[in-house]
PDB file of C-alpha atoms and ligand atoms in Angstrom:
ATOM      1  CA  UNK A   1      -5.142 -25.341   5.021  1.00 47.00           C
ATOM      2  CA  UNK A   2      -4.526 -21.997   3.729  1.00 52.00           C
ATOM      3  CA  UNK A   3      -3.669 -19.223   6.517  1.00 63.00           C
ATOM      4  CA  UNK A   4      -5.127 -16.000   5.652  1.00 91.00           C
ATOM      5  CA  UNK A   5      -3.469 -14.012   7.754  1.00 95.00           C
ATOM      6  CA  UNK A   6      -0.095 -11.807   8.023  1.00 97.00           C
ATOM      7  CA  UNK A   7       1.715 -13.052  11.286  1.00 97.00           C
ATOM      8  CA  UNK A   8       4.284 -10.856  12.502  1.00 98.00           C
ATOM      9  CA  UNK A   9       5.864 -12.267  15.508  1.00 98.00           C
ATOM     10  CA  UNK A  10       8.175  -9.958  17.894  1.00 98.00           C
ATOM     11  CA  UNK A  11       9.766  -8.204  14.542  1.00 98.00           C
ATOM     12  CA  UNK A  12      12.462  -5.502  15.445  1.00 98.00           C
ATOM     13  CA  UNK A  13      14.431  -3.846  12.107  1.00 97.00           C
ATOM     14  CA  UNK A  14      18.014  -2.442  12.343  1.00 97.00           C
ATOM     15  CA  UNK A  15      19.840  -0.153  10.559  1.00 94.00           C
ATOM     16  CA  UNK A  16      23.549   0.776  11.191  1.00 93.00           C
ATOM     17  CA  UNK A  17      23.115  -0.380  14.612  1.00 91.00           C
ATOM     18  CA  UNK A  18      19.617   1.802  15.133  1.00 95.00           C
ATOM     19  CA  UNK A  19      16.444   0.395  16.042  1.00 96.00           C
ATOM     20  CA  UNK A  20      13.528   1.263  13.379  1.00 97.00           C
ATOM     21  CA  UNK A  21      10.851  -1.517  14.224  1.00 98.00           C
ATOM     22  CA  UNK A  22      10.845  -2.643  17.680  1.00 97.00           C
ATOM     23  CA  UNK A  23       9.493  -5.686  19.018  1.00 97.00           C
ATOM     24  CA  UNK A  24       6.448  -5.770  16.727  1.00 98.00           C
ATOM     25  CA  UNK A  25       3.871  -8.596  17.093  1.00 98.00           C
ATOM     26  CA  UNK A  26       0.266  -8.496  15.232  1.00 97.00           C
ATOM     27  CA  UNK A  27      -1.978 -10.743  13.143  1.00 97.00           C
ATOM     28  CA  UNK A  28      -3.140  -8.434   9.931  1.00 98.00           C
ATOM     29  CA  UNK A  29      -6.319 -10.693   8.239  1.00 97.00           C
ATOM     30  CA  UNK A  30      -5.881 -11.110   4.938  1.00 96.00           C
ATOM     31  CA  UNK A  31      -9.353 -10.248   3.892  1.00 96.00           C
ATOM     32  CA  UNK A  32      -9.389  -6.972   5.845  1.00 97.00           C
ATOM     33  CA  UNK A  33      -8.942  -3.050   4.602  1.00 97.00           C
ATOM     34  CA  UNK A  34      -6.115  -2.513   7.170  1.00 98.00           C
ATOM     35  CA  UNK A  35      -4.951   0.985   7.448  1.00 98.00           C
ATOM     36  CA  UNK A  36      -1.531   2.038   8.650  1.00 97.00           C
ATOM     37  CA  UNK A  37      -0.480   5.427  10.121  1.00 96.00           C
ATOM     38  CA  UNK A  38       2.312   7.518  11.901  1.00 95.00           C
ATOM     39  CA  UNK A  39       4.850   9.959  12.123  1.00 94.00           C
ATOM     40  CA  UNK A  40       7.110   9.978   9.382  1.00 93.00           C
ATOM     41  CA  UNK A  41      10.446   7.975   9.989  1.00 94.00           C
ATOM     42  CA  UNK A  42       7.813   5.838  12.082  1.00 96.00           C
ATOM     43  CA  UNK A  43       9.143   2.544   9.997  1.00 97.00           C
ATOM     44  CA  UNK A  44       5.922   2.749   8.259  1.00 97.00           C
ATOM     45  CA  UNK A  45       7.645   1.625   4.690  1.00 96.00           C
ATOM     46  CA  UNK A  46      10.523  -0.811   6.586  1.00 97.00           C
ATOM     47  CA  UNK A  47       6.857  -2.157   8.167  1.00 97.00           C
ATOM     48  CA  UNK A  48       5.792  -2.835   4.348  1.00 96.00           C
ATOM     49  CA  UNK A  49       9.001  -4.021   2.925  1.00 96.00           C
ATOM     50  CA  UNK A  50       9.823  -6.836   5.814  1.00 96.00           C
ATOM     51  CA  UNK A  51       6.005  -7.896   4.678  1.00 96.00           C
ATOM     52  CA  UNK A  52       7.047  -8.040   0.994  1.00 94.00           C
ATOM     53  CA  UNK A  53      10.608  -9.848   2.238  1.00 94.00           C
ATOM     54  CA  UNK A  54      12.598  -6.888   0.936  1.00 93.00           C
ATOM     55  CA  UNK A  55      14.206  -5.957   3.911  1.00 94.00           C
ATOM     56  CA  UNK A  56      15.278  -8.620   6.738  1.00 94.00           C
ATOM     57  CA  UNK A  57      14.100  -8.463  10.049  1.00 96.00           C
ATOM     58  CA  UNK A  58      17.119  -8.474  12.694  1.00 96.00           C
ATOM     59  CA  UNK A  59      14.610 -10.562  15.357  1.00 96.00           C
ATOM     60  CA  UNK A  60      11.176 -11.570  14.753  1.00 97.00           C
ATOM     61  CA  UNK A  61       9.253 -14.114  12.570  1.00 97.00           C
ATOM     62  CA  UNK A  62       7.016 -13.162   9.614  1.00 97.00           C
ATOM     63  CA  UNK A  63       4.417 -15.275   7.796  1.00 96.00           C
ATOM     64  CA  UNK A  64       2.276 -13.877   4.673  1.00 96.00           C
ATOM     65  CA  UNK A  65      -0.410 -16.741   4.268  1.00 95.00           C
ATOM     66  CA  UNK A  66       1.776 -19.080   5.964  1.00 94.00           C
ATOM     67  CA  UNK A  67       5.034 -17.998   3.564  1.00 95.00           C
ATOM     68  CA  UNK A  68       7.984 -17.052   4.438  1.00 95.00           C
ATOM     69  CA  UNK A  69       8.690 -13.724   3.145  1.00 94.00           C
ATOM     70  CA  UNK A  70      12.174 -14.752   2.571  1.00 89.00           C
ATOM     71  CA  UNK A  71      12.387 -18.030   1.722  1.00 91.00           C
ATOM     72  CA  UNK A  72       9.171 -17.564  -0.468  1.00 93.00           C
ATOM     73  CA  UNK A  73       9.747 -14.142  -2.054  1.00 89.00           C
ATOM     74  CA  UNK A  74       8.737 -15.012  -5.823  1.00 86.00           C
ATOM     75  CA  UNK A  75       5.632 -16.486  -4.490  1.00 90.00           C
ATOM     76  CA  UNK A  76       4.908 -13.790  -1.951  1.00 92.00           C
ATOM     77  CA  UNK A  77       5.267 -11.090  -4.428  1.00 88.00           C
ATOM     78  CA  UNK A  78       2.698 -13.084  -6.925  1.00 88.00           C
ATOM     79  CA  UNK A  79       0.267 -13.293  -4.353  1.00 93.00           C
ATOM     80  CA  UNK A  80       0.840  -9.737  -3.008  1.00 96.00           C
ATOM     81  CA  UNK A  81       0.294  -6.871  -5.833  1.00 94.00           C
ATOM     82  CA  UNK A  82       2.956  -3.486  -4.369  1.00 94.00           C
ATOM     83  CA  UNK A  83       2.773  -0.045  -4.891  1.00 92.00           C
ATOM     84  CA  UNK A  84       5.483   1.371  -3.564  1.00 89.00           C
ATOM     85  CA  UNK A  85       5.809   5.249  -1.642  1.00 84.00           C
ATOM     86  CA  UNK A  86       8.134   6.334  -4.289  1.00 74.00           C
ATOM     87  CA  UNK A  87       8.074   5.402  -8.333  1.00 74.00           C
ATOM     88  CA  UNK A  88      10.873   6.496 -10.845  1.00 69.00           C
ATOM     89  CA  UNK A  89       9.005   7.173 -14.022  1.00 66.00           C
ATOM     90  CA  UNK A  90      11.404   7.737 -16.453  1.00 64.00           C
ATOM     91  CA  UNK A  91      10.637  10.231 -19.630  1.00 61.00           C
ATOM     92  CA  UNK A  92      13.620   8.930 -20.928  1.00 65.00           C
ATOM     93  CA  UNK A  93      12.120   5.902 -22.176  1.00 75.00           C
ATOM     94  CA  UNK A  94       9.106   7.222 -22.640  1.00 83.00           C
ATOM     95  CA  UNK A  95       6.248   4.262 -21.801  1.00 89.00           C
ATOM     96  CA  UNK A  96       2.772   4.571 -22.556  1.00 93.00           C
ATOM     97  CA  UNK A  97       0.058   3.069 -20.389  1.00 96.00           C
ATOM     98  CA  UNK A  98      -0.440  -0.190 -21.368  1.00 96.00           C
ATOM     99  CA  UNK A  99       3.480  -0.902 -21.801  1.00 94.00           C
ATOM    100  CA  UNK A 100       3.352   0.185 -17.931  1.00 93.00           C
ATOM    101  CA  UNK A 101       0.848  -2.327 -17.036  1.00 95.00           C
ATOM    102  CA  UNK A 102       2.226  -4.928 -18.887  1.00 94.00           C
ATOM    103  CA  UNK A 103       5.592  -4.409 -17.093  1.00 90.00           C
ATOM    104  CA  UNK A 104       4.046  -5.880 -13.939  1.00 89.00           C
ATOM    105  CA  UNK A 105       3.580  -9.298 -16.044  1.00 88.00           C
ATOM    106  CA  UNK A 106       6.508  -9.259 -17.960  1.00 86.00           C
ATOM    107  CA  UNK A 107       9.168  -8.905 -15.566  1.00 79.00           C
ATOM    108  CA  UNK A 108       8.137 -12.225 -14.611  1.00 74.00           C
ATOM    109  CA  UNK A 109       9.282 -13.704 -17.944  1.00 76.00           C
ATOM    110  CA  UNK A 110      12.727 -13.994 -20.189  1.00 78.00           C
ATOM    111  CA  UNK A 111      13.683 -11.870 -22.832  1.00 78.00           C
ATOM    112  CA  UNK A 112      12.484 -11.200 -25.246  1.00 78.00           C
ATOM    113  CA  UNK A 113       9.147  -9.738 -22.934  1.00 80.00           C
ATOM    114  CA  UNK A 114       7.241 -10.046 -25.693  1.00 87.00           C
ATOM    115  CA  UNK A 115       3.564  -9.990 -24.355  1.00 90.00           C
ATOM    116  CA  UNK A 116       1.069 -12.182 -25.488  1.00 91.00           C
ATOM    117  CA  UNK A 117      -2.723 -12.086 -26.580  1.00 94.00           C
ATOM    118  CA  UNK A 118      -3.565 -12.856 -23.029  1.00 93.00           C
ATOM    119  CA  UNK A 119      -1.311 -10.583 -21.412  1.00 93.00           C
ATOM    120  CA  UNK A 120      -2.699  -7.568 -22.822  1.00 95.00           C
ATOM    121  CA  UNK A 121      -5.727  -8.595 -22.587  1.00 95.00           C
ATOM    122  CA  UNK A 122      -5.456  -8.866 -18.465  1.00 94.00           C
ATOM    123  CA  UNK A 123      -3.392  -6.076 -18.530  1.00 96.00           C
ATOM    124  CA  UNK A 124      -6.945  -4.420 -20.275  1.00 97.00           C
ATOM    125  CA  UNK A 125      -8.683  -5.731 -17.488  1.00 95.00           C
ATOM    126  CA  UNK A 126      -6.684  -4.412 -15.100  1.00 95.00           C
ATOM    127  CA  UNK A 127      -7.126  -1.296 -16.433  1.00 96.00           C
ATOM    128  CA  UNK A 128     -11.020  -1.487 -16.802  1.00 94.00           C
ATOM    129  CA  UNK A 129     -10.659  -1.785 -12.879  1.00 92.00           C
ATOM    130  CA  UNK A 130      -8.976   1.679 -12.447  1.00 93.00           C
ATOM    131  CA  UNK A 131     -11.661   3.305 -15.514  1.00 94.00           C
ATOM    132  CA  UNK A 132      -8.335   3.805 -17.460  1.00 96.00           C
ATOM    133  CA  UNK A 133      -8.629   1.944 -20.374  1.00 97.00           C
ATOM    134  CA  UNK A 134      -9.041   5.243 -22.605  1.00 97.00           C
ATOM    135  CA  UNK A 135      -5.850   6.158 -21.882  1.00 97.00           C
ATOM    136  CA  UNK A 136      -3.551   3.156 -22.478  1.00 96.00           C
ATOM    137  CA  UNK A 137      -1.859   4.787 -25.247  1.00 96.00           C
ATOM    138  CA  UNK A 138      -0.962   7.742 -23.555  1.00 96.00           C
ATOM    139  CA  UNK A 139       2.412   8.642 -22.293  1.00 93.00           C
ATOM    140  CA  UNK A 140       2.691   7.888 -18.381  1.00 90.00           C
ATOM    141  CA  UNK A 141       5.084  11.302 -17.934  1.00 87.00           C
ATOM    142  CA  UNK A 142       2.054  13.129 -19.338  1.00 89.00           C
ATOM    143  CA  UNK A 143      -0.905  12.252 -16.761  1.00 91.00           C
ATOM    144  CA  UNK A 144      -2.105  13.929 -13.352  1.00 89.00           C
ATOM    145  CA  UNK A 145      -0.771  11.970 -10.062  1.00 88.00           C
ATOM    146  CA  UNK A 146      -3.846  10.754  -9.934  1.00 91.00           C
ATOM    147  CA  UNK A 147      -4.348   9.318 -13.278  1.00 93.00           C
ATOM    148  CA  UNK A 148      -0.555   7.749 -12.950  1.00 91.00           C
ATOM    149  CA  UNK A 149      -1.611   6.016  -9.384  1.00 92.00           C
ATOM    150  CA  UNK A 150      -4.500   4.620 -11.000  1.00 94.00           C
ATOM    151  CA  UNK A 151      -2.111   3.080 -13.290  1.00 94.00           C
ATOM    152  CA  UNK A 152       0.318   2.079 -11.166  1.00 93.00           C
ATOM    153  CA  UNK A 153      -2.875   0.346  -8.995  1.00 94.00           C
ATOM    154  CA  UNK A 154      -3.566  -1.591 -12.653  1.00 95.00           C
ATOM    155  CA  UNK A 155       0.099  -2.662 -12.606  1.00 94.00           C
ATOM    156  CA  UNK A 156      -0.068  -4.150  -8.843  1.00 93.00           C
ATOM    157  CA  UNK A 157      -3.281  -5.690  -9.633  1.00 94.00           C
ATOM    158  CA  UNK A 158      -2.481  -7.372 -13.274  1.00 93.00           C
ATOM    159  CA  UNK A 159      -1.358 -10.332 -11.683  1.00 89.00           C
ATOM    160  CA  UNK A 160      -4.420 -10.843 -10.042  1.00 92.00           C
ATOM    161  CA  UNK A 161      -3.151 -10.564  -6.203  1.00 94.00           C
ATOM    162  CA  UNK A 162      -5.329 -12.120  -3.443  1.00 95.00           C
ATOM    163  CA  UNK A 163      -3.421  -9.111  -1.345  1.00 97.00           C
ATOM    164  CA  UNK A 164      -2.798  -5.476  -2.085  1.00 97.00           C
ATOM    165  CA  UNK A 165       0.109  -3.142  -0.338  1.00 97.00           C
ATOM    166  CA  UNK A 166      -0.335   0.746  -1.113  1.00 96.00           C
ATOM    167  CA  UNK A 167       2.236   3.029   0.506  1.00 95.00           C
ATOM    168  CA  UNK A 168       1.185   6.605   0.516  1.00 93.00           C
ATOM    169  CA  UNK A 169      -0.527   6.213  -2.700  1.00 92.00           C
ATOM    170  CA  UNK A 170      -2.183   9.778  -2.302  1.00 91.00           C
ATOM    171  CA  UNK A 171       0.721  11.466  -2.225  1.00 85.00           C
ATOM    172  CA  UNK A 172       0.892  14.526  -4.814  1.00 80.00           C
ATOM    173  CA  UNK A 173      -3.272  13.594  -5.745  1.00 88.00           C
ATOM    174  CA  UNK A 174      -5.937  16.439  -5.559  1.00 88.00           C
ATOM    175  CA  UNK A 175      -8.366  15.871  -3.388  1.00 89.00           C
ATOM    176  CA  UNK A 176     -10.831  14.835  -5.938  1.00 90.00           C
ATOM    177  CA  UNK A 177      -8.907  12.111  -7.503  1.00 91.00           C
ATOM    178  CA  UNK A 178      -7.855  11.192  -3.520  1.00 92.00           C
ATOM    179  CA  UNK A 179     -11.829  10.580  -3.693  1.00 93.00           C
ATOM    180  CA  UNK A 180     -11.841   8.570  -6.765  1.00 93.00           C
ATOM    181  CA  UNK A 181      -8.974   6.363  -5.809  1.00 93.00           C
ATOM    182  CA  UNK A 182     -10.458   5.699  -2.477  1.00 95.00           C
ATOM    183  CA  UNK A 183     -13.175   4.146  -4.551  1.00 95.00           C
ATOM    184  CA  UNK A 184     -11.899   2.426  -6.568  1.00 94.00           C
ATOM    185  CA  UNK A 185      -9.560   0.805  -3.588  1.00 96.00           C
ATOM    186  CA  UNK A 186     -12.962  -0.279  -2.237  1.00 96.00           C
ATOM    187  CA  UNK A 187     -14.244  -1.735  -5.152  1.00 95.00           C
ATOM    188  CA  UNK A 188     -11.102  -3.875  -5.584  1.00 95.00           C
ATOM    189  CA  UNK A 189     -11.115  -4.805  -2.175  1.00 96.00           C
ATOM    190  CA  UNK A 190     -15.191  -5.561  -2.385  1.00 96.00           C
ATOM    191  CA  UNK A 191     -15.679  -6.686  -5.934  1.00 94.00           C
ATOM    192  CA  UNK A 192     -12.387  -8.546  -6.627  1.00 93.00           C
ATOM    193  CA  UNK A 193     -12.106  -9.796  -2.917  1.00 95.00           C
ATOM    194  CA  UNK A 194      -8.639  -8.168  -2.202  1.00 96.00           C
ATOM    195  CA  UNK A 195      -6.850  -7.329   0.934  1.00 97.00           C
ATOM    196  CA  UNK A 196      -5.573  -4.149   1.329  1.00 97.00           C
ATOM    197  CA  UNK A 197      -2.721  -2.777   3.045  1.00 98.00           C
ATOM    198  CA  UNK A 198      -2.653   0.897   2.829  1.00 97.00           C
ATOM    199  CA  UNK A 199      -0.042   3.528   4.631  1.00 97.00           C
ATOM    200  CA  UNK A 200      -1.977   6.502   4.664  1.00 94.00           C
ATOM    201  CA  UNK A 201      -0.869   9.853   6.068  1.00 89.00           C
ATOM    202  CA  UNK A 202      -4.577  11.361   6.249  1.00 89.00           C
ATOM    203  CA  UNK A 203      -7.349   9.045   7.623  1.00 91.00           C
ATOM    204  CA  UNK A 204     -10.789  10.857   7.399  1.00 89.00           C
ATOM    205  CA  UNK A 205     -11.210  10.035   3.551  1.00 91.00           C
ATOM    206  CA  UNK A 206     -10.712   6.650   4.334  1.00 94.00           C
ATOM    207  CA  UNK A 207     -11.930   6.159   7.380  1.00 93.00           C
ATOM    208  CA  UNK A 208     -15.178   4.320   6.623  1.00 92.00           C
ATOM    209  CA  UNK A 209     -13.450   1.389   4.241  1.00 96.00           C
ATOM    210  CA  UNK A 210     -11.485   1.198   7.170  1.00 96.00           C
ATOM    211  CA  UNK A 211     -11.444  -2.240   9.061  1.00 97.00           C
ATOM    212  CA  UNK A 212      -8.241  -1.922  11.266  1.00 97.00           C
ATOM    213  CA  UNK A 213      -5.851   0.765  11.912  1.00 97.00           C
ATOM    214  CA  UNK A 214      -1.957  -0.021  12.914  1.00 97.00           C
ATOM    215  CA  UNK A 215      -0.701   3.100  14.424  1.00 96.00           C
ATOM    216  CA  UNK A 216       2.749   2.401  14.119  1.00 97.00           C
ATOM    217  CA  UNK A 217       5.729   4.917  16.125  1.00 96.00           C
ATOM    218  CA  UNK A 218       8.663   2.162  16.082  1.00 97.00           C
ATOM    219  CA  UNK A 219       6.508   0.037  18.064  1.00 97.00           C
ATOM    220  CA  UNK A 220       2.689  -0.886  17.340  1.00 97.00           C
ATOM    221  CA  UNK A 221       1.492   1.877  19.443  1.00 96.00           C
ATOM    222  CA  UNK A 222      -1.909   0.683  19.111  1.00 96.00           C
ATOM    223  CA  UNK A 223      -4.060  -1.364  16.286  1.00 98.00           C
ATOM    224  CA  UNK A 224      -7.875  -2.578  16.209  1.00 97.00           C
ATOM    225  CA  UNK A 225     -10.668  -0.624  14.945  1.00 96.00           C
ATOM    226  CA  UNK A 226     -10.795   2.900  14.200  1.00 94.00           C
ATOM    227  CA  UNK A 227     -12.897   3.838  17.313  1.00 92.00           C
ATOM    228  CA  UNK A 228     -10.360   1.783  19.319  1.00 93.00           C
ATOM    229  CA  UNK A 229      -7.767   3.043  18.081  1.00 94.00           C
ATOM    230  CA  UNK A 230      -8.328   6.617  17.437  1.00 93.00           C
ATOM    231  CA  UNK A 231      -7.898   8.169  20.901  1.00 92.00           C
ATOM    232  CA  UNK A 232      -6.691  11.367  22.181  1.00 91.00           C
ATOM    233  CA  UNK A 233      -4.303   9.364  24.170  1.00 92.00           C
ATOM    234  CA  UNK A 234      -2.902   7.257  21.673  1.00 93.00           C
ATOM    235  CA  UNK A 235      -2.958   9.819  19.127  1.00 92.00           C
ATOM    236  CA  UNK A 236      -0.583  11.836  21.083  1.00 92.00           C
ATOM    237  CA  UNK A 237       1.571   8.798  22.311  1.00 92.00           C
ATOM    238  CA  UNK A 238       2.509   8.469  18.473  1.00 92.00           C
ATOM    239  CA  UNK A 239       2.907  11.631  17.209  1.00 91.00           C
ATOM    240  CA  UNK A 240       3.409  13.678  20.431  1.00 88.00           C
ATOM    241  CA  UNK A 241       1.871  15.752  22.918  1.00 83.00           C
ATOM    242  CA  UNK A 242       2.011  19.287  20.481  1.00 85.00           C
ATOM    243  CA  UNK A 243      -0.124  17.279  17.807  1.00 88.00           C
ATOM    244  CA  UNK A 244      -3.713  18.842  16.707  1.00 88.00           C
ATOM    245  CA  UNK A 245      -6.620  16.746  17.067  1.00 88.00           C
ATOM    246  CA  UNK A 246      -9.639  17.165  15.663  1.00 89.00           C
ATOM    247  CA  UNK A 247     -12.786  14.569  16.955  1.00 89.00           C
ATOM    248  CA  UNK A 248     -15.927  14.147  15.093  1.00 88.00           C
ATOM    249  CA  UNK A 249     -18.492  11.222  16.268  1.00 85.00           C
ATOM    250  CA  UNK A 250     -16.130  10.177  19.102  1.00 85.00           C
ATOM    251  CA  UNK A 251     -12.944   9.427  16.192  1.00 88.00           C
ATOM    252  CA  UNK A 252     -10.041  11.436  17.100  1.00 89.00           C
ATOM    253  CA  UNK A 253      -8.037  12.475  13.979  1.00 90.00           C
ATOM    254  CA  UNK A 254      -4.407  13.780  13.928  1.00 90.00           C
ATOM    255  CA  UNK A 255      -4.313  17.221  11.824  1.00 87.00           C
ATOM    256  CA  UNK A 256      -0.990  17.132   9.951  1.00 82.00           C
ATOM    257  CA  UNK A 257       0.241  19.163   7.462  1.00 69.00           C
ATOM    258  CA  UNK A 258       1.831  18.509   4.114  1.00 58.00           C
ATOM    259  CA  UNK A 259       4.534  16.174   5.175  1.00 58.00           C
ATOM    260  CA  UNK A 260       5.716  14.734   1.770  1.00 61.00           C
ATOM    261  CA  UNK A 261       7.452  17.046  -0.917  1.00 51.00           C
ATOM    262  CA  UNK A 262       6.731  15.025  -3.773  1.00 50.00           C
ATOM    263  CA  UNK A 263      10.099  13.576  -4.595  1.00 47.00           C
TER     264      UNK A 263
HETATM  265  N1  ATP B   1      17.799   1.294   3.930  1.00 74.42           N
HETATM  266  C1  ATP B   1      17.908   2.064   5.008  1.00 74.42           C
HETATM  267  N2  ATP B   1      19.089   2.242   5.618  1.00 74.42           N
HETATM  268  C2  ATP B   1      19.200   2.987   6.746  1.00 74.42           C
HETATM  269  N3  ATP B   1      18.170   3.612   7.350  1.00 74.42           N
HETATM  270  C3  ATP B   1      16.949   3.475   6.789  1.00 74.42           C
HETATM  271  C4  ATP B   1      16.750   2.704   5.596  1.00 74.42           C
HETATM  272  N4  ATP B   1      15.432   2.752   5.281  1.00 74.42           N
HETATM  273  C5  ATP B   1      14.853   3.526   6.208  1.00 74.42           C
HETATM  274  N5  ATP B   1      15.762   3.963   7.126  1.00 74.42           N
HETATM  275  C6  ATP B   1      15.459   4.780   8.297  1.00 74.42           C
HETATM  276  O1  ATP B   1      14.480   4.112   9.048  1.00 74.42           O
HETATM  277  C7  ATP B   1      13.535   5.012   9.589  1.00 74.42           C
HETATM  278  C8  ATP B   1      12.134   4.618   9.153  1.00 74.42           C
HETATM  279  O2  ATP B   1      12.016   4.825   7.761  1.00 74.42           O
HETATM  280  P1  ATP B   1      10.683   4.497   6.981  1.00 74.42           P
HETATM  281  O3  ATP B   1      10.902   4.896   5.570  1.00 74.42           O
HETATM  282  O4  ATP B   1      10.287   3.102   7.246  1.00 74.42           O
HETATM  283  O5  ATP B   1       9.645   5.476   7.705  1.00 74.42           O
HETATM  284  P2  ATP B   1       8.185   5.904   7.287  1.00 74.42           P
HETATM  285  O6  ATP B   1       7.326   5.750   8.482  1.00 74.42           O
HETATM  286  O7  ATP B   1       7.790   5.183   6.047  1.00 74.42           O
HETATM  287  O8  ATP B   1       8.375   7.467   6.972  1.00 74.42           O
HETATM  288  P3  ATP B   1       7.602   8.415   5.931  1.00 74.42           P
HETATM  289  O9  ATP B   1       6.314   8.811   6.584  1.00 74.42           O
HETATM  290  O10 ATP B   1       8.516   9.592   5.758  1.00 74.42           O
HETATM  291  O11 ATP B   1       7.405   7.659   4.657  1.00 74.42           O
HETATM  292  C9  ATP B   1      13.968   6.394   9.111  1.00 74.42           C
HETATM  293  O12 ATP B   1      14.665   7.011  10.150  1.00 74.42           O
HETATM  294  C10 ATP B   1      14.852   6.108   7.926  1.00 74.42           C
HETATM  295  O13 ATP B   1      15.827   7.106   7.776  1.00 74.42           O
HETATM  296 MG1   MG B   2       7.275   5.727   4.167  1.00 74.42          MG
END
């Protein structure tokens, strides 16, 4: 029988000798809008990557649907669409749209990548999803950071994941189009029956998609549901005792500032 879960079994991460993810034990349901937060250096994107079998836990057992990360990556990472904190888009080899979307099918296949009928037309599809179709010949240096995340959401989602991982996807994104991708997250996740896995850094846009919330400061500092989770007290356990916090109907938020320069 299928496991729909992510089991993460006493995980710790080391780097050089330093501890980045300590001890970390949780069940993340595969059908839930799971929401993870904390400080920066928290291990927030190590948290993501030992998920996605890119980076190997020191201690610790992890199972993605009852795969092993490791053992299982190519199947893990078709079942699991990723968009990564940080994309290289290169204007060097200028790419339009569609070419972009199609990448996340044909890296999958020998050269030639040649893509087929069928491949552009899911890649289409895909970017029906986002409401981007109308610009799949554009160049992907030339659109807003919202317009390019929407993209880069088609990309993740061409393969048709049963899972979704988002880090900071709202980084460098207006408020508006912060609104817009929200949706459309929801839509996936409601429509198309996709779990999602998103590191955010601010939660109150979110918050009512929101099924479970990881606070994550090296250790899980705290995770269930946002009223749960969203204390004073565990607030400033995570991000320490200075941190502003503003409550509205009995959810305690975390003010933070602009954390990310856009790199
Ligand atoms: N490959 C690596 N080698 C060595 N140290 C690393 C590596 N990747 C991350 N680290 C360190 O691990 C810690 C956690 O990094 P991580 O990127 O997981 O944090 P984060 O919570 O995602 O932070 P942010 O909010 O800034 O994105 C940081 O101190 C970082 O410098
Ligand atoms: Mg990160």
């Amino acid at each position: 029988m299928a496991i729909d879960v992510i089991h993460i079994e006493n995980v710790s991460v080391e780097f050089n000798g330093a501890v980045i993810l300590n001890d970390i034990s949780l069940e993340i349901y595969g059908n839930e809008f799971t929401v993870v937060i904390g400080p920066n250096g928290a291990g927030k994107t190590t948290f993501i990557k030992s998920i996605l079998g890119l980076i190997h836990p020191s201690k610790g057992e992890i199972k993605v649907f009852g795969h092993n990360p490791f053992r299982e990556g190519e199947y893990i990472r078709k079942i699991v669409g990723y968009v990564p904190q940080y994309i290289r888009i290169s204007d060097v080899i200028p790419m339009n749209v569609l070419e972009t979307v199609l990448m996340g099918i044909l890296v999958k296949k020998k050269p030639p990548r040649i893509p087929s009928k069928t491949d552009i037309q899911s890649a289409l599809q895909a970017l029906k999803v986002v409401d981007m179709v109308e610009y799949r010949e554009r160049y992907i240096h030339e659109l807003s950071g919202g317009e390019r995340q929407r993209v880069l959401i088609a990309r993740a989602m061409v393969r048709k994941p049963k899972y979704l991982i988002l880090d900071e996807p709202f980084t460098g994104v207006d408020v508006k189009s912060q609104r817009e991708l929200i949706e459309f997250l929801h839509k996936i996740h409601v429509e198309n029956k996709v779990g999602m896995l998103i590191v955010v850094h601010d939660l109150a846009p979110i918050i009512r998609y929101v099924d479970k919330i990881l606070l994550l400061n090296k250790r899980v500092v705290a995770y269930g549901s946002p009223r749960d989770v969203l204390k004073k007290e565990t607030i400033k356990e995570a991000y320490g005792a200075e941190v502003e916090i503003l409550e509205h109907d009995k959810i305690c938020y975390p003010l933070l500032g602009d954390v990310h320069r856009h790199r």
